Amino acid sequence: MSTAEYALGTVAACAFAAVLYMILTGSRVRDVLTDMVTTALRQVGG
């Protein structure tokens, strides 16, 4: 891969990581994950 292709691939990977981080740290996703864990713990405990 040439230097320009390497740079473009790096920028694309960083942009994808930033979008993924924003999605995963959003309150909606956090609420869904919290509900899943809470439900699982209730089923195990009771």
PDB file of N, CA and C in Angstrom:
ATOM      1  N   MET A   1       0.843  -1.167   0.000  1.00  0.00           N
ATOM      2  CA  MET A   1       0.000   0.000   0.000  1.00  0.00           C
ATOM      3  C   MET A   1       0.898   1.243   0.000  1.00  0.00           C
ATOM      4  N   SER A   2       0.523   2.190  -0.816  1.00  0.00           N
ATOM      5  CA  SER A   2       1.324   3.420  -0.870  1.00  0.00           C
ATOM      6  C   SER A   2       1.024   4.302   0.336  1.00  0.00           C
ATOM      7  N   THR A   3       1.818   5.325   0.492  1.00  0.00           N
ATOM      8  CA  THR A   3       1.675   6.215   1.643  1.00  0.00           C
ATOM      9  C   THR A   3       0.308   6.896   1.662  1.00  0.00           C
ATOM     10  N   ALA A   4      -0.169   7.342   0.504  1.00  0.00           N
ATOM     11  CA  ALA A   4      -1.473   8.006   0.440  1.00  0.00           C
ATOM     12  C   ALA A   4      -2.590   7.035   0.818  1.00  0.00           C
ATOM     13  N   GLU A   5      -2.503   5.803   0.344  1.00  0.00           N
ATOM     14  CA  GLU A   5      -3.523   4.816   0.694  1.00  0.00           C
ATOM     15  C   GLU A   5      -3.479   4.496   2.190  1.00  0.00           C
ATOM     16  N   TYR A   6      -2.288   4.409   2.719  1.00  0.00           N
ATOM     17  CA  TYR A   6      -2.132   4.150   4.147  1.00  0.00           C
ATOM     18  C   TYR A   6      -2.752   5.282   4.966  1.00  0.00           C
ATOM     19  N   ALA A   7      -2.491   6.509   4.577  1.00  0.00           N
ATOM     20  CA  ALA A   7      -3.044   7.668   5.284  1.00  0.00           C
ATOM     21  C   ALA A   7      -4.566   7.687   5.192  1.00  0.00           C
ATOM     22  N   LEU A   8      -5.106   7.403   4.021  1.00  0.00           N
ATOM     23  CA  LEU A   8      -6.556   7.394   3.850  1.00  0.00           C
ATOM     24  C   LEU A   8      -7.191   6.276   4.675  1.00  0.00           C
ATOM     25  N   GLY A   9      -6.566   5.116   4.692  1.00  0.00           N
ATOM     26  CA  GLY A   9      -7.075   4.008   5.498  1.00  0.00           C
ATOM     27  C   GLY A   9      -7.047   4.334   6.979  1.00  0.00           C
ATOM     28  N   THR A  10      -6.015   5.012   7.431  1.00  0.00           N
ATOM     29  CA  THR A  10      -5.897   5.404   8.833  1.00  0.00           C
ATOM     30  C   THR A  10      -6.977   6.412   9.209  1.00  0.00           C
ATOM     31  N   VAL A  11      -7.203   7.386   8.347  1.00  0.00           N
ATOM     32  CA  VAL A  11      -8.246   8.390   8.602  1.00  0.00           C
ATOM     33  C   VAL A  11      -9.619   7.731   8.634  1.00  0.00           C
ATOM     34  N   ALA A  12      -9.881   6.821   7.708  1.00  0.00           N
ATOM     35  CA  ALA A  12     -11.174   6.130   7.678  1.00  0.00           C
ATOM     36  C   ALA A  12     -11.370   5.294   8.946  1.00  0.00           C
ATOM     37  N   ALA A  13     -10.337   4.610   9.390  1.00  0.00           N
ATOM     38  CA  ALA A  13     -10.438   3.800  10.601  1.00  0.00           C
ATOM     39  C   ALA A  13     -10.694   4.673  11.822  1.00  0.00           C
ATOM     40  N   CYS A  14     -10.049   5.807  11.897  1.00  0.00           N
ATOM     41  CA  CYS A  14     -10.264   6.724  13.021  1.00  0.00           C
ATOM     42  C   CYS A  14     -11.678   7.304  13.002  1.00  0.00           C
ATOM     43  N   ALA A  15     -12.171   7.630  11.830  1.00  0.00           N
ATOM     44  CA  ALA A  15     -13.537   8.157  11.717  1.00  0.00           C
ATOM     45  C   ALA A  15     -14.549   7.095  12.142  1.00  0.00           C
ATOM     46  N   PHE A  16     -14.340   5.855  11.712  1.00  0.00           N
ATOM     47  CA  PHE A  16     -15.232   4.767  12.096  1.00  0.00           C
ATOM     48  C   PHE A  16     -15.197   4.554  13.607  1.00  0.00           C
ATOM     49  N   ALA A  17     -14.016   4.608  14.197  1.00  0.00           N
ATOM     50  CA  ALA A  17     -13.886   4.449  15.645  1.00  0.00           C
ATOM     51  C   ALA A  17     -14.604   5.574  16.384  1.00  0.00           C
ATOM     52  N   ALA A  18     -14.525   6.779  15.885  1.00  0.00           N
ATOM     53  CA  ALA A  18     -15.190   7.914  16.532  1.00  0.00           C
ATOM     54  C   ALA A  18     -16.705   7.761  16.479  1.00  0.00           C
ATOM     55  N   VAL A  19     -17.228   7.339  15.346  1.00  0.00           N
ATOM     56  CA  VAL A  19     -18.673   7.131  15.211  1.00  0.00           C
ATOM     57  C   VAL A  19     -19.129   6.002  16.134  1.00  0.00           C
ATOM     58  N   LEU A  20     -18.383   4.909  16.154  1.00  0.00           N
ATOM     59  CA  LEU A  20     -18.721   3.791  17.019  1.00  0.00           C
ATOM     60  C   LEU A  20     -18.688   4.198  18.489  1.00  0.00           C
ATOM     61  N   TYR A  21     -17.708   4.991  18.872  1.00  0.00           N
ATOM     62  CA  TYR A  21     -17.612   5.480  20.257  1.00  0.00           C
ATOM     63  C   TYR A  21     -18.827   6.335  20.608  1.00  0.00           C
ATOM     64  N   MET A  22     -19.237   7.212  19.707  1.00  0.00           N
ATOM     65  CA  MET A  22     -20.386   8.072  19.968  1.00  0.00           C
ATOM     66  C   MET A  22     -21.659   7.253  20.118  1.00  0.00           C
ATOM     67  N   ILE A  23     -21.801   6.217  19.298  1.00  0.00           N
ATOM     68  CA  ILE A  23     -22.993   5.373  19.381  1.00  0.00           C
ATOM     69  C   ILE A  23     -23.009   4.609  20.700  1.00  0.00           C
ATOM     70  N   LEU A  24     -21.884   4.006  21.049  1.00  0.00           N
ATOM     71  CA  LEU A  24     -21.832   3.155  22.237  1.00  0.00           C
ATOM     72  C   LEU A  24     -21.881   3.927  23.543  1.00  0.00           C
ATOM     73  N   THR A  25     -21.512   5.186  23.533  1.00  0.00           N
ATOM     74  CA  THR A  25     -21.550   5.974  24.768  1.00  0.00           C
ATOM     75  C   THR A  25     -22.827   6.803  24.878  1.00  0.00           C
ATOM     76  N   GLY A  26     -23.718   6.658  23.928  1.00  0.00           N
ATOM     77  CA  GLY A  26     -24.982   7.385  23.990  1.00  0.00           C
ATOM     78  C   GLY A  26     -25.868   6.846  25.093  1.00  0.00           C
ATOM     79  N   SER A  27     -26.748   7.669  25.598  1.00  0.00           N
ATOM     80  CA  SER A  27     -27.596   7.279  26.726  1.00  0.00           C
ATOM     81  C   SER A  27     -28.562   6.170  26.347  1.00  0.00           C
ATOM     82  N   ARG A  28     -29.005   6.146  25.113  1.00  0.00           N
ATOM     83  CA  ARG A  28     -29.956   5.117  24.675  1.00  0.00           C
ATOM     84  C   ARG A  28     -29.319   3.730  24.734  1.00  0.00           C
ATOM     85  N   VAL A  29     -28.126   3.606  24.219  1.00  0.00           N
ATOM     86  CA  VAL A  29     -27.415   2.327  24.237  1.00  0.00           C
ATOM     87  C   VAL A  29     -27.095   1.940  25.676  1.00  0.00           C
ATOM     88  N   ARG A  30     -26.666   2.893  26.472  1.00  0.00           N
ATOM     89  CA  ARG A  30     -26.355   2.623  27.875  1.00  0.00           C
ATOM     90  C   ARG A  30     -27.593   2.116  28.613  1.00  0.00           C
ATOM     91  N   ASP A  31     -28.760   2.702  28.328  1.00  0.00           N
ATOM     92  CA  ASP A  31     -29.996   2.265  28.970  1.00  0.00           C
ATOM     93  C   ASP A  31     -30.360   0.836  28.564  1.00  0.00           C
ATOM     94  N   VAL A  32     -30.199   0.517  27.297  1.00  0.00           N
ATOM     95  CA  VAL A  32     -30.499  -0.835  26.829  1.00  0.00           C
ATOM     96  C   VAL A  32     -29.568  -1.844  27.482  1.00  0.00           C
ATOM     97  N   LEU A  33     -28.278  -1.539  27.524  1.00  0.00           N
ATOM     98  CA  LEU A  33     -27.319  -2.456  28.141  1.00  0.00           C
ATOM     99  C   LEU A  33     -27.581  -2.617  29.638  1.00  0.00           C
ATOM    100  N   THR A  34     -27.926  -1.529  30.308  1.00  0.00           N
ATOM    101  CA  THR A  34     -28.236  -1.596  31.734  1.00  0.00           C
ATOM    102  C   THR A  34     -29.460  -2.472  31.976  1.00  0.00           C
ATOM    103  N   ASP A  35     -30.478  -2.319  31.146  1.00  0.00           N
ATOM    104  CA  ASP A  35     -31.679  -3.149  31.281  1.00  0.00           C
ATOM    105  C   ASP A  35     -31.360  -4.623  31.053  1.00  0.00           C
ATOM    106  N   MET A  36     -30.513  -4.918  30.076  1.00  0.00           N
ATOM    107  CA  MET A  36     -30.145  -6.311  29.808  1.00  0.00           C
ATOM    108  C   MET A  36     -29.416  -6.919  31.000  1.00  0.00           C
ATOM    109  N   VAL A  37     -28.467  -6.195  31.560  1.00  0.00           N
ATOM    110  CA  VAL A  37     -27.706  -6.711  32.687  1.00  0.00           C
ATOM    111  C   VAL A  37     -28.602  -6.864  33.909  1.00  0.00           C
ATOM    112  N   THR A  38     -29.460  -5.903  34.164  1.00  0.00           N
ATOM    113  CA  THR A  38     -30.374  -5.958  35.304  1.00  0.00           C
ATOM    114  C   THR A  38     -31.305  -7.161  35.183  1.00  0.00           C
ATOM    115  N   THR A  39     -31.863  -7.377  34.005  1.00  0.00           N
ATOM    116  CA  THR A  39     -32.751  -8.509  33.769  1.00  0.00           C
ATOM    117  C   THR A  39     -32.019  -9.826  33.969  1.00  0.00           C
ATOM    118  N   ALA A  40     -30.815  -9.926  33.463  1.00  0.00           N
ATOM    119  CA  ALA A  40     -30.026 -11.158  33.611  1.00  0.00           C
ATOM    120  C   ALA A  40     -29.721 -11.425  35.074  1.00  0.00           C
ATOM    121  N   LEU A  41     -29.364 -10.396  35.824  1.00  0.00           N
ATOM    122  CA  LEU A  41     -29.054 -10.582  37.237  1.00  0.00           C
ATOM    123  C   LEU A  41     -30.286 -10.980  38.047  1.00  0.00           C
ATOM    124  N   ARG A  42     -31.426 -10.441  37.686  1.00  0.00           N
ATOM    125  CA  ARG A  42     -32.676 -10.818  38.369  1.00  0.00           C
ATOM    126  C   ARG A  42     -33.000 -12.284  38.123  1.00  0.00           C
ATOM    127  N   GLN A  43     -32.789 -12.756  36.900  1.00  0.00           N
ATOM    128  CA  GLN A  43     -33.107 -14.144  36.569  1.00  0.00           C
ATOM    129  C   GLN A  43     -32.144 -15.091  37.288  1.00  0.00           C
ATOM    130  N   VAL A  44     -30.902 -14.722  37.412  1.00  0.00           N
ATOM    131  CA  VAL A  44     -29.925 -15.565  38.093  1.00  0.00           C
ATOM    132  C   VAL A  44     -30.194 -15.572  39.593  1.00  0.00           C
ATOM    133  N   GLY A  45     -30.521 -14.428  40.135  1.00  0.00           N
ATOM    134  CA  GLY A  45     -30.707 -14.313  41.575  1.00  0.00           C
ATOM    135  C   GLY A  45     -32.050 -14.816  42.087  1.00  0.00           C
ATOM    136  N   GLY A  46     -33.019 -14.938  41.229  1.00  0.00           N
ATOM    137  CA  GLY A  46     -34.306 -15.245  41.799  1.00  0.00           C
ATOM    138  C   GLY A  46     -35.074 -16.267  41.121  1.00  0.00           C
TER     139      GLY A  46
END
